XYZ file of C-alpha atoms in Angstrom:
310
model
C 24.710 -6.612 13.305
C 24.579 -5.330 9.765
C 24.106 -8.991 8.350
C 21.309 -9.464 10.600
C 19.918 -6.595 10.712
C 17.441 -6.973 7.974
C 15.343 -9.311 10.516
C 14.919 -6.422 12.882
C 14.018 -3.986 10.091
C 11.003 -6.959 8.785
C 10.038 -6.945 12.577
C 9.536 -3.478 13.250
C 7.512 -2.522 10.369
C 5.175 -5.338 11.302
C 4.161 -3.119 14.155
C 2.007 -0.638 12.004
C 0.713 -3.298 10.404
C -0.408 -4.615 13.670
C -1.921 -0.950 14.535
C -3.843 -1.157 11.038
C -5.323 -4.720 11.615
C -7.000 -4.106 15.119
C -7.982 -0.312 14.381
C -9.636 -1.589 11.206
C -11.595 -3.420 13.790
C -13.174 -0.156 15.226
C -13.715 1.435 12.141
C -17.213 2.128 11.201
C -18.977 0.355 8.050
C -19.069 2.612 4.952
C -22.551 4.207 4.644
C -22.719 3.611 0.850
C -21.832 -0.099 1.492
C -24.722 -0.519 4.608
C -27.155 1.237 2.166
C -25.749 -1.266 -0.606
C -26.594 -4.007 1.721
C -30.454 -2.831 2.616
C -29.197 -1.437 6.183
C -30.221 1.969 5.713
C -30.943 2.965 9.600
C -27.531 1.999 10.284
C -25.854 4.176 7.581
C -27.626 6.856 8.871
C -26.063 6.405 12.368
C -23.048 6.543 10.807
C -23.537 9.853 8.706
C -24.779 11.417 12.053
C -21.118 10.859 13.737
C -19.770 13.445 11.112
C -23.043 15.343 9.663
C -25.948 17.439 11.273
C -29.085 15.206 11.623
C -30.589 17.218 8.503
C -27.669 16.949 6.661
C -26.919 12.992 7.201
C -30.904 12.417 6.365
C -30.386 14.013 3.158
C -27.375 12.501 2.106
C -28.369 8.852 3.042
C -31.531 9.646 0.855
C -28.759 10.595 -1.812
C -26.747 7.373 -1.184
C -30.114 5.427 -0.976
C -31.336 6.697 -4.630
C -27.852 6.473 -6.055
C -27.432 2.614 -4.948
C -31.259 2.238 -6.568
C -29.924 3.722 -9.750
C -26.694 1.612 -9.882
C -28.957 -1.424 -9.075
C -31.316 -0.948 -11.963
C -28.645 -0.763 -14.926
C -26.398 -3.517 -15.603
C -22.358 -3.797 -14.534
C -20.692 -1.054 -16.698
C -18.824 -2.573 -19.650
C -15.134 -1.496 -19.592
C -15.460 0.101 -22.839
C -17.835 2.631 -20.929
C -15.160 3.825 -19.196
C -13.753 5.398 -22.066
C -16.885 7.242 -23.643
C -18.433 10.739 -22.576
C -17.814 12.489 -18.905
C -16.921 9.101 -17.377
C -13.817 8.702 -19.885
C -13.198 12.275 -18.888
C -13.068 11.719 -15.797
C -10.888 8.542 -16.045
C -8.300 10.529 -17.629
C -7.959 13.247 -15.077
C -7.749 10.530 -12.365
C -4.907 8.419 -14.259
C -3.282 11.884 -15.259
C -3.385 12.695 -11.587
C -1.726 9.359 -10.329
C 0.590 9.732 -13.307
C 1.191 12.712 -12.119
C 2.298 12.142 -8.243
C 4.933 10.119 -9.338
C 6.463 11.810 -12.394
C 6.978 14.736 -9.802
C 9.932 13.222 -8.667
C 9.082 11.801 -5.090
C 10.149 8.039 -5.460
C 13.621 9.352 -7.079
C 14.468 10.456 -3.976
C 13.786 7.810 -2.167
C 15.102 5.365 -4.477
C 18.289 7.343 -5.230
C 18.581 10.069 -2.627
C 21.369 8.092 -0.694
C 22.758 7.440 -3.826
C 23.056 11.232 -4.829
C 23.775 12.883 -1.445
C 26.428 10.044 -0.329
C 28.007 10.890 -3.937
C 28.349 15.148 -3.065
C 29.789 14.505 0.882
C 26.739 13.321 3.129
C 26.270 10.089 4.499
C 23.078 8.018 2.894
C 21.918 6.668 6.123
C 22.120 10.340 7.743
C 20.070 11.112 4.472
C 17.717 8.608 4.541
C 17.128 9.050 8.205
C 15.800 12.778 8.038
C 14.121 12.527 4.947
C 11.945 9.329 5.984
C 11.654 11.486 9.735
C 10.366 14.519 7.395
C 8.303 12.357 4.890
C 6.231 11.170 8.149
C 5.828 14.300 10.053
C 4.485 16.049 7.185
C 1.720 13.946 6.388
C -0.177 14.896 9.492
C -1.190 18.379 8.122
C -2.777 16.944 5.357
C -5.048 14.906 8.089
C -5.125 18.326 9.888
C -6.149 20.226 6.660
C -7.975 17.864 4.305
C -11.347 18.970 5.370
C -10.412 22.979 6.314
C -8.151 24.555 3.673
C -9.448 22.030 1.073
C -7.807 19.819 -1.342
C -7.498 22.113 -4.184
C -5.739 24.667 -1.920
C -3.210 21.548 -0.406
C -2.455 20.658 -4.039
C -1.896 23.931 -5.218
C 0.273 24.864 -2.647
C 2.282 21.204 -2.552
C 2.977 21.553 -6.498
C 4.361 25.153 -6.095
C 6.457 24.300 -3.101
C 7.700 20.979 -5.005
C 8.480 22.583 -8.370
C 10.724 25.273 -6.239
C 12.727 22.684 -4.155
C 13.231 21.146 -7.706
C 14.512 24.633 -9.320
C 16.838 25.361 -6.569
C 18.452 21.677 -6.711
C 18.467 21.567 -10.417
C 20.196 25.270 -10.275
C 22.433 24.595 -7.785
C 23.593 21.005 -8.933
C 24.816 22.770 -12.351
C 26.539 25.499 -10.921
C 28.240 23.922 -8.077
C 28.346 20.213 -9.122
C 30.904 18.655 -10.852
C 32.585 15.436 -11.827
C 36.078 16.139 -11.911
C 37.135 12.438 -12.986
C 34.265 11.949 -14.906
C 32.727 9.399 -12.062
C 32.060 10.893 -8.352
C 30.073 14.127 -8.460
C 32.077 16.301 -5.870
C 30.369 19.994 -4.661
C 32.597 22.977 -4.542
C 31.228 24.095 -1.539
C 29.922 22.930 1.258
C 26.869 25.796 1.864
C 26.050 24.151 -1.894
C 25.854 21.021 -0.297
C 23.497 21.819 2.375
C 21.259 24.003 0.164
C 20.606 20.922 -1.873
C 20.030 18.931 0.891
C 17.511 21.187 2.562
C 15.667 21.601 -0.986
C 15.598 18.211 -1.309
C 13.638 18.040 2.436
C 11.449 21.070 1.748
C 10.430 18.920 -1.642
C 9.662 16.008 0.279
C 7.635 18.271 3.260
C 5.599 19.546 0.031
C 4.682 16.120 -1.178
C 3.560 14.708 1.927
C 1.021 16.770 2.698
C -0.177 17.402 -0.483
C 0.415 15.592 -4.125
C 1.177 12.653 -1.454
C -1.867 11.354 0.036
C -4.382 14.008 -1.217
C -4.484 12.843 -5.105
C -5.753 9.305 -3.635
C -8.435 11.076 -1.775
C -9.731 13.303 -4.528
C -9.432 10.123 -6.891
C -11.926 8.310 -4.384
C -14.312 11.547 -4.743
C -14.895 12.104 -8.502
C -16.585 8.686 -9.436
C -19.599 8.158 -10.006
C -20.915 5.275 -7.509
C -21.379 2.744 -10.762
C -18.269 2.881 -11.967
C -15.982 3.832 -8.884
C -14.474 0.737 -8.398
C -13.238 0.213 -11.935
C -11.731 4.005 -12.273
C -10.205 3.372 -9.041
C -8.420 0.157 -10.062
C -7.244 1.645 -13.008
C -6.085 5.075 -11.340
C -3.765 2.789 -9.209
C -2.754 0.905 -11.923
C -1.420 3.964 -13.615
C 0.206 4.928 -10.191
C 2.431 2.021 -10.199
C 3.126 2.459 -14.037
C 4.094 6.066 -13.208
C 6.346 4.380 -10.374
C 7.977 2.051 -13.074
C 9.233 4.989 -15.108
C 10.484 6.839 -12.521
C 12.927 3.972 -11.251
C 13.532 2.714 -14.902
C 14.644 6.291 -16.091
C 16.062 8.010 -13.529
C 19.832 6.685 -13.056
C 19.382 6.594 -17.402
C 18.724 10.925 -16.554
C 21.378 11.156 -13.930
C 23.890 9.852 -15.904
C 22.380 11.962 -18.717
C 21.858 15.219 -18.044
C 22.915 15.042 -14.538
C 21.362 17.492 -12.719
C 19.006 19.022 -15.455
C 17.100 16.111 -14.080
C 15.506 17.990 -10.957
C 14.093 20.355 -14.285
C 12.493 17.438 -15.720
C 10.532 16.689 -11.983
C 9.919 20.747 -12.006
C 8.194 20.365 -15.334
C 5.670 18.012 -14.068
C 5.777 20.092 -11.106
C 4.414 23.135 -13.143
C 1.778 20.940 -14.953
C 0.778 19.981 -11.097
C 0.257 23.693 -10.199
C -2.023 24.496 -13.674
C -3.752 21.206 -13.097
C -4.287 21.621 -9.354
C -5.481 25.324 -9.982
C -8.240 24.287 -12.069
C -9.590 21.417 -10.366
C -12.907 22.143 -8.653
C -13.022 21.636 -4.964
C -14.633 18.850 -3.221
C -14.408 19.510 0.320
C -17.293 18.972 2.277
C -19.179 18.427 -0.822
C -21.173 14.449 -0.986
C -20.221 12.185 -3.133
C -23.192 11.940 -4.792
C -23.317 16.089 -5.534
C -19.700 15.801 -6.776
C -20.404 15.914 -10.453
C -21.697 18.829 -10.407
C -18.637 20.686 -9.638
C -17.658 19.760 -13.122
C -20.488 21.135 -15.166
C -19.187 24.633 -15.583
C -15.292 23.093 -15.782
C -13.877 22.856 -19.378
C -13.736 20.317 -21.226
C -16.673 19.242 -18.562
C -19.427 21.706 -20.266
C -20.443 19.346 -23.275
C -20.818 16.503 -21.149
C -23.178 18.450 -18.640
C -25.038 19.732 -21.565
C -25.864 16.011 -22.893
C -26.906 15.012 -19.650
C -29.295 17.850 -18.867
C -30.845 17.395 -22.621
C -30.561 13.631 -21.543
C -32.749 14.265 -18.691
């Protein structure tokens, strides 16, 4: 019942939900938040579930003399946020968010049935594989987070975007056309499918990559005082990101047609130089992730003035 079938949509997406709510329920407490809350033994029986007993001493004593640090200064000022390593940092996190969605992802799912209904394939075929591919492909990045790395899942997810993005961009120009000056129509089918698979092997790319591991490395580089601010605004710029993208899109489309898929590839490339220098974090604490920038440009004045500082 396609007038009804809205309802059924509603009630089957409640079932993850559901999932969320009661596995939330067996989740442990955050160790930074027990120590925040004077319940130090029990943080560290939650850093020995994924730490060595001499490592998970060591980094509750971390957490411990962070949380006293935080403690004794007073709630950061905004305007903080925008001065020294911290306003450094703020900008690669909102340049990072910024980033994820100028890359393209959210035009194809916003206008991917749009587009492939438009050269011969059906949207809801469309929409079907490339939600079916979206979801697979986000388990390697649980699979990988902590082995290959993050820099190395970025790195590799910006180089496989930006070539889905040349390919499609290529191909639309040479074998897309609108005839009346409305309907795009291919001139061959094995155009066609070449799109269509680019378009998947972009969205494989993202999803284990640019996808979910930008929010995780945006979680890491914060110092504990001011983590929740940066954080708020790094998703803030996420959803502004996500405004241009469905604002300007059709506006491109109808522009430059599609030349577009070059515009996604350029923020594709800036994703691969970006991704390439970012220091990695894996298995690194949270409180010894600051260090990784010292040596990093645009990072060395900073760690200068804080080692004079100290």
């Amino acid at each position: 019942d396609r007038e009804e079938g809205w309802r059924v949509v509603m009630g089957i997406i409640c079932a993850p939900a559901l999932v969320l709510f009661f596995g939330m329920m067996f989740l442990p407490r955050s160790p930074r938040w027990l120590v925040q809350q004077g319940r130090r033994r029990e943080a560290l029986v939650v850093l020995l579930t994924i730490r060595s007993e001499e490592e998970a001493v060591r980094e509750e004593e971390d957490i411990y003399n962070e949380v006293l640090q935080a403690q004794k200064e007073a709630a950061p000022a905004w305007s903080e946020l925008l001065r020294g390593r911290q306003g450094r940092l703020l900008l690669l996190g909102v340049t990072l968010q910024l980033l994820q969605q100028l890359c393209g992802m959210n035009a194809f799912m916003y206008f991917g049935p749009k587009i492939f209904e438009a050269i011969g394939f059906s949207a809801n075929t469309f929409t079907t594989i490339n939600n079916f591919v979206n979801f697979l492909s986000t388990f390697p990045a649980v699979a990988l987070a902590d082995r290959a790395g993050r820099r190395t899942l970025m790195l590799c997810s910006s180089v496989g975007m930006l070539l889905a993005c040349a390919v499609m961009g290529t191909t639309g120009l040479l074998c897309v056309s609108r005839p009346d000056g409305e309907k795009w129509a291919v001139s061959n089918q094995s155009a066609g499918w070449v799109i269509a698979i680019s378009a998947f092997f972009f969205v494989f790319n993202f999803a284990y990559g640019w996808g979910p591991i930008v929010w995780v490395y945006c979680a890491e580089i914060f110092p504990l005082r001011y983590r929740a601010r940066c954080i708020g605004v790094c998703a803030m710029a996420n959803w502004v990101g996500n405004f241009i993208i469905a604002q300007f899109t059709p506006m491109l489309l109808e522009a430059i047609e599609f030349s577009t898929f070059y515009v996604f590839g350029l923020f594709c490339l800036v994703g691969v130089f970006l991704s390439a220098w970012l220091p990695e974090t894996k298995g690194v604490p949270l409180e010894e992730v600051q260090e990784l920038f010292d040596d990093k440009a645009w990072f060395r004045s900073t760690a200068i003035r804080g080692k004079v500082a100290a």
